[in-house]
JSON list of C-alpha atoms in Angstrom, two decimals:
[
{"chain": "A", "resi": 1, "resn": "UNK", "atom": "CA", "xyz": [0.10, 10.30, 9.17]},
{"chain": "A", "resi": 2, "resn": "UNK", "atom": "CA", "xyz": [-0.47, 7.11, 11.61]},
{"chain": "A", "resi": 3, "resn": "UNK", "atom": "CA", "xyz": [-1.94, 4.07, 10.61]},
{"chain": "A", "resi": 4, "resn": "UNK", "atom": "CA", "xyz": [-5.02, 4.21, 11.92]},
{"chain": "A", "resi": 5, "resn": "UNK", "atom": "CA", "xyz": [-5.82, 7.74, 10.68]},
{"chain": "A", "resi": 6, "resn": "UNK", "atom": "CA", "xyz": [-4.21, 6.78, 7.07]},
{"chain": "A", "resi": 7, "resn": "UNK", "atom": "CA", "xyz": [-7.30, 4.09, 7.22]},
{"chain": "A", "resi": 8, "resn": "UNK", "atom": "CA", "xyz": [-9.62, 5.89, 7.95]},
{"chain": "A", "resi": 9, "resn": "UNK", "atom": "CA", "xyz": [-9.30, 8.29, 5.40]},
{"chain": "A", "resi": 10, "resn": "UNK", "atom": "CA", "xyz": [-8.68, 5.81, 2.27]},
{"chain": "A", "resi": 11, "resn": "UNK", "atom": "CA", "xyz": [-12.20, 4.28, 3.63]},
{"chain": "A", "resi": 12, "resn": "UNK", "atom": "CA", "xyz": [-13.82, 7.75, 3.56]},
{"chain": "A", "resi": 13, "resn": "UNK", "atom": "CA", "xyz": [-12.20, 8.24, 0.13]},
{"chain": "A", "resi": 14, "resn": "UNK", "atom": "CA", "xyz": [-13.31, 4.99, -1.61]},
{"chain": "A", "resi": 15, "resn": "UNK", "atom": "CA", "xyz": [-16.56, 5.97, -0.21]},
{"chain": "A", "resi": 16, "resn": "UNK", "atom": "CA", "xyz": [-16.53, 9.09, -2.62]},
{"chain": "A", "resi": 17, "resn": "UNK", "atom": "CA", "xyz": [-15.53, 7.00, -5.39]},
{"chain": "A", "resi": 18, "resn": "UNK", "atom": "CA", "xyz": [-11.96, 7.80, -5.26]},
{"chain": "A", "resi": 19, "resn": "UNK", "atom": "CA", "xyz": [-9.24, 5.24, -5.95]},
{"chain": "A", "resi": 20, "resn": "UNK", "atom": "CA", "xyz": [-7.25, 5.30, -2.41]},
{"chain": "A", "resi": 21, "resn": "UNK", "atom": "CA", "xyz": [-5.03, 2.78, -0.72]},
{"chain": "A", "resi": 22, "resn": "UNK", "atom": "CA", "xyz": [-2.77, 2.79, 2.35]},
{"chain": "A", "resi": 23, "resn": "UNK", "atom": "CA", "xyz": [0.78, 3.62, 1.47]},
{"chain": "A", "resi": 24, "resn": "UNK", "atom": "CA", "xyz": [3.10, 1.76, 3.91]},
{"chain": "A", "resi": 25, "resn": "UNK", "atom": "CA", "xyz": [5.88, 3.45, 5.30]},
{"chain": "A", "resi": 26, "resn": "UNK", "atom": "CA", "xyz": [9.28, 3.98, 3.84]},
{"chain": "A", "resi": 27, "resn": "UNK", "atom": "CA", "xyz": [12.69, 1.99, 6.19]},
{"chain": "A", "resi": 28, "resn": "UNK", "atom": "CA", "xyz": [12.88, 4.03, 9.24]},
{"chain": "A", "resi": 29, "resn": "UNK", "atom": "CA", "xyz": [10.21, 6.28, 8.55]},
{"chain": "A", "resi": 30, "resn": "UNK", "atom": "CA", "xyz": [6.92, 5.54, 10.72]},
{"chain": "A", "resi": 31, "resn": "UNK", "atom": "CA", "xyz": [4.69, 7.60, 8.68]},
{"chain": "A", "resi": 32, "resn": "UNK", "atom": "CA", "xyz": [1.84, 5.71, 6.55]},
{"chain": "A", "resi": 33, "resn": "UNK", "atom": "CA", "xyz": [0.72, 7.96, 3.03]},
{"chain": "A", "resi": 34, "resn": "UNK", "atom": "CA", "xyz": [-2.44, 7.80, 0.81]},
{"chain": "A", "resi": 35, "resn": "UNK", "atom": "CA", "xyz": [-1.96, 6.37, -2.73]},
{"chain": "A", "resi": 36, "resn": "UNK", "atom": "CA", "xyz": [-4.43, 7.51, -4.95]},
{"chain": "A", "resi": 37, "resn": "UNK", "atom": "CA", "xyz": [-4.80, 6.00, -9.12]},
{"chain": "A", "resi": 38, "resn": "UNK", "atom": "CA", "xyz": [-5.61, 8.81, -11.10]},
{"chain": "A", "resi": 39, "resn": "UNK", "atom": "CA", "xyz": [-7.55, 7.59, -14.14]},
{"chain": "A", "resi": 40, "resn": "UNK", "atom": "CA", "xyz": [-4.16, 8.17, -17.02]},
{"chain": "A", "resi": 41, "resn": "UNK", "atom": "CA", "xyz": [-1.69, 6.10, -15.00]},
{"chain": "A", "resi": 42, "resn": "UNK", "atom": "CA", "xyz": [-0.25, 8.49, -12.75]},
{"chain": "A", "resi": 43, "resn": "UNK", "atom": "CA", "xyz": [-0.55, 8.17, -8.87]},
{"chain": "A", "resi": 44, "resn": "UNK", "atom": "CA", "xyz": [-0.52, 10.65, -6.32]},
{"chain": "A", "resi": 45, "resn": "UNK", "atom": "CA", "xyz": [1.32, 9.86, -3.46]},
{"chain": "A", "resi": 46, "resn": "UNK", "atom": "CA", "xyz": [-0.39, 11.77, -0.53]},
{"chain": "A", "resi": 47, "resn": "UNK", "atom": "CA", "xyz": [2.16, 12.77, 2.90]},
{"chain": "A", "resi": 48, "resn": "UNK", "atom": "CA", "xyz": [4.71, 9.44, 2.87]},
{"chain": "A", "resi": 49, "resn": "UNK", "atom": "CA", "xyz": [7.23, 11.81, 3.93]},
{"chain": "A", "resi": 50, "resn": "UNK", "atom": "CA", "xyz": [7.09, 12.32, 7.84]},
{"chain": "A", "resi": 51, "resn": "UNK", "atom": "CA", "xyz": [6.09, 16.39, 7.44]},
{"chain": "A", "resi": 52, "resn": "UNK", "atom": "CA", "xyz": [3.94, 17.91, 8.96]},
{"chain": "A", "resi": 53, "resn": "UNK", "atom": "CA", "xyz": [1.75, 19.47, 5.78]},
{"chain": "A", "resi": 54, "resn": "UNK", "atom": "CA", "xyz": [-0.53, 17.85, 3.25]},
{"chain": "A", "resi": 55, "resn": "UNK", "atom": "CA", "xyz": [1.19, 17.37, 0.20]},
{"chain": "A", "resi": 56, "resn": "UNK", "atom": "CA", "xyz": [1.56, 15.07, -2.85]},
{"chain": "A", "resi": 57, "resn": "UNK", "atom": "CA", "xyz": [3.86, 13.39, -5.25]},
{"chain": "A", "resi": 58, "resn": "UNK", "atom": "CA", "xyz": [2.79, 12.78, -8.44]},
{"chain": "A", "resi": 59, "resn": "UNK", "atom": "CA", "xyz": [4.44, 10.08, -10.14]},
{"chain": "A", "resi": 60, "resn": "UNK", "atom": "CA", "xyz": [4.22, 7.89, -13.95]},
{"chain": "A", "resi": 61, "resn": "UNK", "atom": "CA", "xyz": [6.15, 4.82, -13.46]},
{"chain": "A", "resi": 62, "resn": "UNK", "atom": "CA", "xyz": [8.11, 5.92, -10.58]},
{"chain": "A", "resi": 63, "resn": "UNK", "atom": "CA", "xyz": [8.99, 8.79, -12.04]},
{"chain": "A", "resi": 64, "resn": "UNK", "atom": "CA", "xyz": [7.89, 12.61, -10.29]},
{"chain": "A", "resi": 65, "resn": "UNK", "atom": "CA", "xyz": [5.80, 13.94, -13.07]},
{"chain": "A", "resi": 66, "resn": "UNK", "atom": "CA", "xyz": [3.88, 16.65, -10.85]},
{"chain": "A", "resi": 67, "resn": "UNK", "atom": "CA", "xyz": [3.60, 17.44, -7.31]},
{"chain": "A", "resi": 68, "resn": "UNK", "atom": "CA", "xyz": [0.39, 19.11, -4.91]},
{"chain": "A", "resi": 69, "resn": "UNK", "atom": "CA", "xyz": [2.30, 21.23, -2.69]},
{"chain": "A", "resi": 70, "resn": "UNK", "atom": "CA", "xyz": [1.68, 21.77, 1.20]},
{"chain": "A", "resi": 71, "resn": "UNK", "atom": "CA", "xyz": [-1.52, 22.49, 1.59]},
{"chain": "A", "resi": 72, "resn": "UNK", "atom": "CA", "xyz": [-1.46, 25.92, 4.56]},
{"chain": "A", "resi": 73, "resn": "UNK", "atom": "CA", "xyz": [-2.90, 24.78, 7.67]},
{"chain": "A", "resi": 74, "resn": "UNK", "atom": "CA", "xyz": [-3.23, 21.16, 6.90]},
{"chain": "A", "resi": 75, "resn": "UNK", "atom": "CA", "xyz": [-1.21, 20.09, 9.91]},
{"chain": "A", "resi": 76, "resn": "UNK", "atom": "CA", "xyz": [-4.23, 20.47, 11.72]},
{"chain": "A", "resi": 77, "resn": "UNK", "atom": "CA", "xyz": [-6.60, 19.48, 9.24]},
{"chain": "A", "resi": 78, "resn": "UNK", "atom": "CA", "xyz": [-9.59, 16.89, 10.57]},
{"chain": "A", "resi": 79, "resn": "UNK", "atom": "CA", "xyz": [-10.09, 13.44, 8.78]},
{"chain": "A", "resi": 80, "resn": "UNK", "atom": "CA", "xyz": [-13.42, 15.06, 6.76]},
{"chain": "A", "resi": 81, "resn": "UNK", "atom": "CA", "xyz": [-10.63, 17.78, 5.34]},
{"chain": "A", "resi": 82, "resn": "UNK", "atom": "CA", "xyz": [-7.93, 15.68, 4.76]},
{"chain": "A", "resi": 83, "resn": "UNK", "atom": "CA", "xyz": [-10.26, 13.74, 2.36]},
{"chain": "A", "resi": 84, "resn": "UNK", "atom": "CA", "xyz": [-11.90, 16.67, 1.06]},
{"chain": "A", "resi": 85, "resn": "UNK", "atom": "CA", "xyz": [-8.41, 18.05, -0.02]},
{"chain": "A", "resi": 86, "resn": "UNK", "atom": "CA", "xyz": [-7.43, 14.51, -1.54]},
{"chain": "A", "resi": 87, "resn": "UNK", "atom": "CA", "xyz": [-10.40, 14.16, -3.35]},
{"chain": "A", "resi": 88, "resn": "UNK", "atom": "CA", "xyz": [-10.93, 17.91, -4.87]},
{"chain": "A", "resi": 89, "resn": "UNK", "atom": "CA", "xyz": [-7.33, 17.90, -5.77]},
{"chain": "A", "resi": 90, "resn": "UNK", "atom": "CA", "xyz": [-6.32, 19.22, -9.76]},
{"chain": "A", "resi": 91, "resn": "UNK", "atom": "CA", "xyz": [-3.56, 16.71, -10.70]},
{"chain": "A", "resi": 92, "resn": "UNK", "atom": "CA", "xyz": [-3.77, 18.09, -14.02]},
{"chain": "A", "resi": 93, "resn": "UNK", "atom": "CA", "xyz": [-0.97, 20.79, -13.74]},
{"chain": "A", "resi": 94, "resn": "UNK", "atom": "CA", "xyz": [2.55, 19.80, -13.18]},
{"chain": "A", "resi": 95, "resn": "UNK", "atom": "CA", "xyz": [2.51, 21.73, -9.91]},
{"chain": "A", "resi": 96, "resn": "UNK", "atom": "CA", "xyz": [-1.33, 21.06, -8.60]},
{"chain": "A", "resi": 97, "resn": "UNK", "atom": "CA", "xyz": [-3.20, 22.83, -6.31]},
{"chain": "A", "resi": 98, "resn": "UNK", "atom": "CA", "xyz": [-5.83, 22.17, -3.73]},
{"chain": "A", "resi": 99, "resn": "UNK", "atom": "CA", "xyz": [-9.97, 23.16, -4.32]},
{"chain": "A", "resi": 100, "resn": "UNK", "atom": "CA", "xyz": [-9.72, 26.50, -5.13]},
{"chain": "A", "resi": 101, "resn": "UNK", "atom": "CA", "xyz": [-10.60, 29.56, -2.84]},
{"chain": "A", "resi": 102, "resn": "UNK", "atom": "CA", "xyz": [-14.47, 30.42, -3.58]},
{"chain": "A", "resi": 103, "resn": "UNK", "atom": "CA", "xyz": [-14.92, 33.97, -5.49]},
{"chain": "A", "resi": 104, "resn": "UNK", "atom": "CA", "xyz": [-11.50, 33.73, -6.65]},
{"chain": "A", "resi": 105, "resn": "UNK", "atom": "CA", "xyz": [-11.20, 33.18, -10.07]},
{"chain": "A", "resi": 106, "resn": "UNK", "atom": "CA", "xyz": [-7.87, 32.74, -11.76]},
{"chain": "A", "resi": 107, "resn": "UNK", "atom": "CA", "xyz": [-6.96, 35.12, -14.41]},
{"chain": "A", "resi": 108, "resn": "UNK", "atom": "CA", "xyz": [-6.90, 32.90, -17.63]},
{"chain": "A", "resi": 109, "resn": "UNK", "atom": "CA", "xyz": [-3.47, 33.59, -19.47]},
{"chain": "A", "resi": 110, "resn": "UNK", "atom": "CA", "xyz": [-3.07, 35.15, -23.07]},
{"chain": "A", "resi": 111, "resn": "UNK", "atom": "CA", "xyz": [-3.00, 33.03, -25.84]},
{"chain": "A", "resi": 112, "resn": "UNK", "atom": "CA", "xyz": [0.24, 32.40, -27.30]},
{"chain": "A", "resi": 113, "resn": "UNK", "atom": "CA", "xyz": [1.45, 34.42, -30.38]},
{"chain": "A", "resi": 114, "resn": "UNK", "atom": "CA", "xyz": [1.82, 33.47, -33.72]},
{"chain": "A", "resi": 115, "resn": "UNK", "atom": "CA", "xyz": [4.90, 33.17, -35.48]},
{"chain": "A", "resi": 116, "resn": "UNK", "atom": "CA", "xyz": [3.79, 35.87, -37.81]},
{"chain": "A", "resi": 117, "resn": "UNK", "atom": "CA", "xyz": [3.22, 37.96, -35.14]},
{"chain": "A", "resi": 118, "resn": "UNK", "atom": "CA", "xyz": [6.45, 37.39, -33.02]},
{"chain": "A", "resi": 119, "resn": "UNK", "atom": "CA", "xyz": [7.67, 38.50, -36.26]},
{"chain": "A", "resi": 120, "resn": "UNK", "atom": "CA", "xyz": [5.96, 42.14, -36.56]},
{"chain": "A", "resi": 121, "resn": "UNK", "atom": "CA", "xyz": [6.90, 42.82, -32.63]},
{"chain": "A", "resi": 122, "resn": "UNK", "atom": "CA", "xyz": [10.09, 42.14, -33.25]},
{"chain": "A", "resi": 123, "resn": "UNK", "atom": "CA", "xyz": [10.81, 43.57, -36.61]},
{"chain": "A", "resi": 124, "resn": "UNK", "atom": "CA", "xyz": [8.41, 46.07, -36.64]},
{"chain": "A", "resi": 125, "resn": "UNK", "atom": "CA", "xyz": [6.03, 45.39, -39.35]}
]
Protein backbone atom coordinates (compact mmCIF):
# COMPACT_ATOMS: atom_id res chain seq x y z
CA UNK A 1 0.00 0.00 0.00
CA UNK A 2 1.58 3.69 -0.55
CA UNK A 3 1.88 6.13 1.98
CA UNK A 4 -0.59 8.30 1.28
CA UNK A 5 -3.33 5.66 0.85
CA UNK A 6 -1.95 3.76 4.17
CA UNK A 7 -3.04 7.36 5.80
CA UNK A 8 -5.84 7.68 4.71
CA UNK A 9 -7.21 4.62 5.77
CA UNK A 10 -5.77 4.54 9.54
CA UNK A 11 -7.68 8.13 9.65
CA UNK A 12 -10.91 6.53 8.36
CA UNK A 13 -10.28 3.69 10.85
CA UNK A 14 -9.68 5.73 14.06
CA UNK A 15 -12.72 7.44 12.92
CA UNK A 16 -14.70 4.09 13.57
CA UNK A 17 -13.11 3.70 16.77
CA UNK A 18 -10.56 1.31 15.70
CA UNK A 19 -7.00 1.32 17.05
CA UNK A 20 -4.92 1.91 13.60
CA UNK A 21 -1.49 3.29 12.94
CA UNK A 22 0.78 3.55 9.90
CA UNK A 23 3.17 0.65 9.69
CA UNK A 24 6.43 1.88 8.05
CA UNK A 25 8.00 -0.12 5.60
CA UNK A 26 10.35 -2.99 6.05
CA UNK A 27 14.57 -2.29 4.37
CA UNK A 28 14.01 -2.38 0.75
CA UNK A 29 10.49 -2.86 0.74
CA UNK A 30 8.45 0.44 -0.26
CA UNK A 31 5.21 -0.78 0.92
CA UNK A 32 3.58 1.05 4.13
CA UNK A 33 0.98 -1.61 6.33
CA UNK A 34 -1.86 -0.88 8.85
CA UNK A 35 -1.15 -1.81 12.51
CA UNK A 36 -4.11 -2.35 14.32
CA UNK A 37 -4.15 -3.08 18.72
CA UNK A 38 -6.60 -5.56 19.26
CA UNK A 39 -7.96 -5.11 22.79
CA UNK A 40 -5.83 -8.69 24.47
CA UNK A 41 -2.39 -7.60 23.27
CA UNK A 42 -2.19 -8.97 19.96
CA UNK A 43 -1.76 -6.74 16.79
CA UNK A 44 -2.74 -7.28 13.41
CA UNK A 45 -0.41 -6.34 10.99
CA UNK A 46 -2.47 -5.38 7.83
CA UNK A 47 -0.45 -5.81 3.96
CA UNK A 48 3.46 -4.85 5.11
CA UNK A 49 4.42 -7.34 2.68
CA UNK A 50 4.54 -5.77 -0.94
CA UNK A 51 1.46 -8.28 -2.32
CA UNK A 52 -0.95 -7.47 -4.00
CA UNK A 53 -4.03 -8.92 -1.59
CA UNK A 54 -5.39 -7.77 1.74
CA UNK A 55 -4.10 -9.79 4.33
CA UNK A 56 -2.94 -9.83 8.00
CA UNK A 57 -0.45 -11.02 10.48
CA UNK A 58 -1.43 -11.54 13.72
CA UNK A 59 1.19 -11.34 16.18
CA UNK A 60 1.68 -11.49 20.55
CA UNK A 61 5.01 -10.14 21.23
CA UNK A 62 6.43 -10.59 17.89
CA UNK A 63 5.41 -13.76 17.68
CA UNK A 64 2.66 -15.02 14.56
CA UNK A 65 -0.16 -16.16 16.71
CA UNK A 66 -2.93 -15.99 13.84
CA UNK A 67 -3.13 -14.70 10.43
CA UNK A 68 -6.37 -13.02 8.10
CA UNK A 69 -5.65 -14.47 4.87
CA UNK A 70 -5.94 -12.67 1.34
CA UNK A 71 -8.94 -11.29 1.19
CA UNK A 72 -10.36 -12.30 -2.99
CA UNK A 73 -10.52 -9.26 -4.93
CA UNK A 74 -8.94 -6.92 -2.52
CA UNK A 75 -6.28 -5.82 -4.98
CA UNK A 76 -8.76 -3.60 -6.23
CA UNK A 77 -10.52 -2.83 -3.22
CA UNK A 78 -11.43 1.20 -2.68
CA UNK A 79 -10.21 3.03 0.56
CA UNK A 80 -14.12 2.72 2.12
CA UNK A 81 -13.46 -1.35 1.62
CA UNK A 82 -10.16 -1.60 2.66
CA UNK A 83 -11.36 -0.13 6.03
CA UNK A 84 -14.48 -1.93 6.07
CA UNK A 85 -12.47 -5.27 5.79
CA UNK A 86 -9.94 -4.04 8.60
CA UNK A 87 -12.45 -3.07 10.83
CA UNK A 88 -15.12 -6.14 10.49
CA UNK A 89 -12.25 -8.47 10.69
CA UNK A 90 -12.65 -11.84 13.37
CA UNK A 91 -9.13 -11.99 14.90
CA UNK A 92 -10.48 -14.43 17.18
CA UNK A 93 -9.58 -17.67 15.23
CA UNK A 94 -6.05 -18.58 14.61
CA UNK A 95 -6.70 -18.36 10.88
CA UNK A 96 -9.34 -15.23 10.69
CA UNK A 97 -11.56 -14.39 8.18
CA UNK A 98 -13.04 -11.29 6.68
CA UNK A 99 -17.10 -10.07 7.41
CA UNK A 100 -18.81 -12.93 6.53
CA UNK A 101 -20.89 -13.51 3.26
CA UNK A 102 -24.67 -12.40 4.14
CA UNK A 103 -27.22 -15.56 4.22
CA UNK A 104 -24.39 -17.77 4.78
CA UNK A 105 -24.31 -19.17 7.96
CA UNK A 106 -21.52 -21.43 9.08
CA UNK A 107 -22.40 -24.85 10.13
CA UNK A 108 -21.57 -24.85 13.96
CA UNK A 109 -19.34 -28.04 14.67
CA UNK A 110 -20.33 -31.06 17.01
CA UNK A 111 -19.48 -30.92 20.39
CA UNK A 112 -16.64 -32.90 21.42
CA UNK A 113 -17.14 -36.43 22.96
CA UNK A 114 -16.76 -37.55 26.24
CA UNK A 115 -14.27 -39.80 27.41
CA UNK A 116 -16.97 -42.22 28.36
CA UNK A 117 -18.21 -42.11 25.16
CA UNK A 118 -14.94 -42.42 23.05
CA UNK A 119 -14.96 -45.39 25.15
CA UNK A 120 -18.39 -47.16 24.00
CA UNK A 121 -17.46 -46.27 20.11
CA UNK A 122 -14.52 -47.79 20.44
CA UNK A 123 -15.14 -50.78 22.58
CA UNK A 124 -18.49 -51.27 21.84
CA UNK A 125 -20.46 -50.81 24.90
Amino acid sequence: MEENRARRVVERLRGRNVFAHLKLPHAGLTQYGIRVVLPDGREAIWDNDGTAGLEAQVMRDGILVGFVPSIPGSESFSDDEIVSAIAGADYDQPIGRSTPVAGRRPTPSPPPQSLTQRLRTTFGG
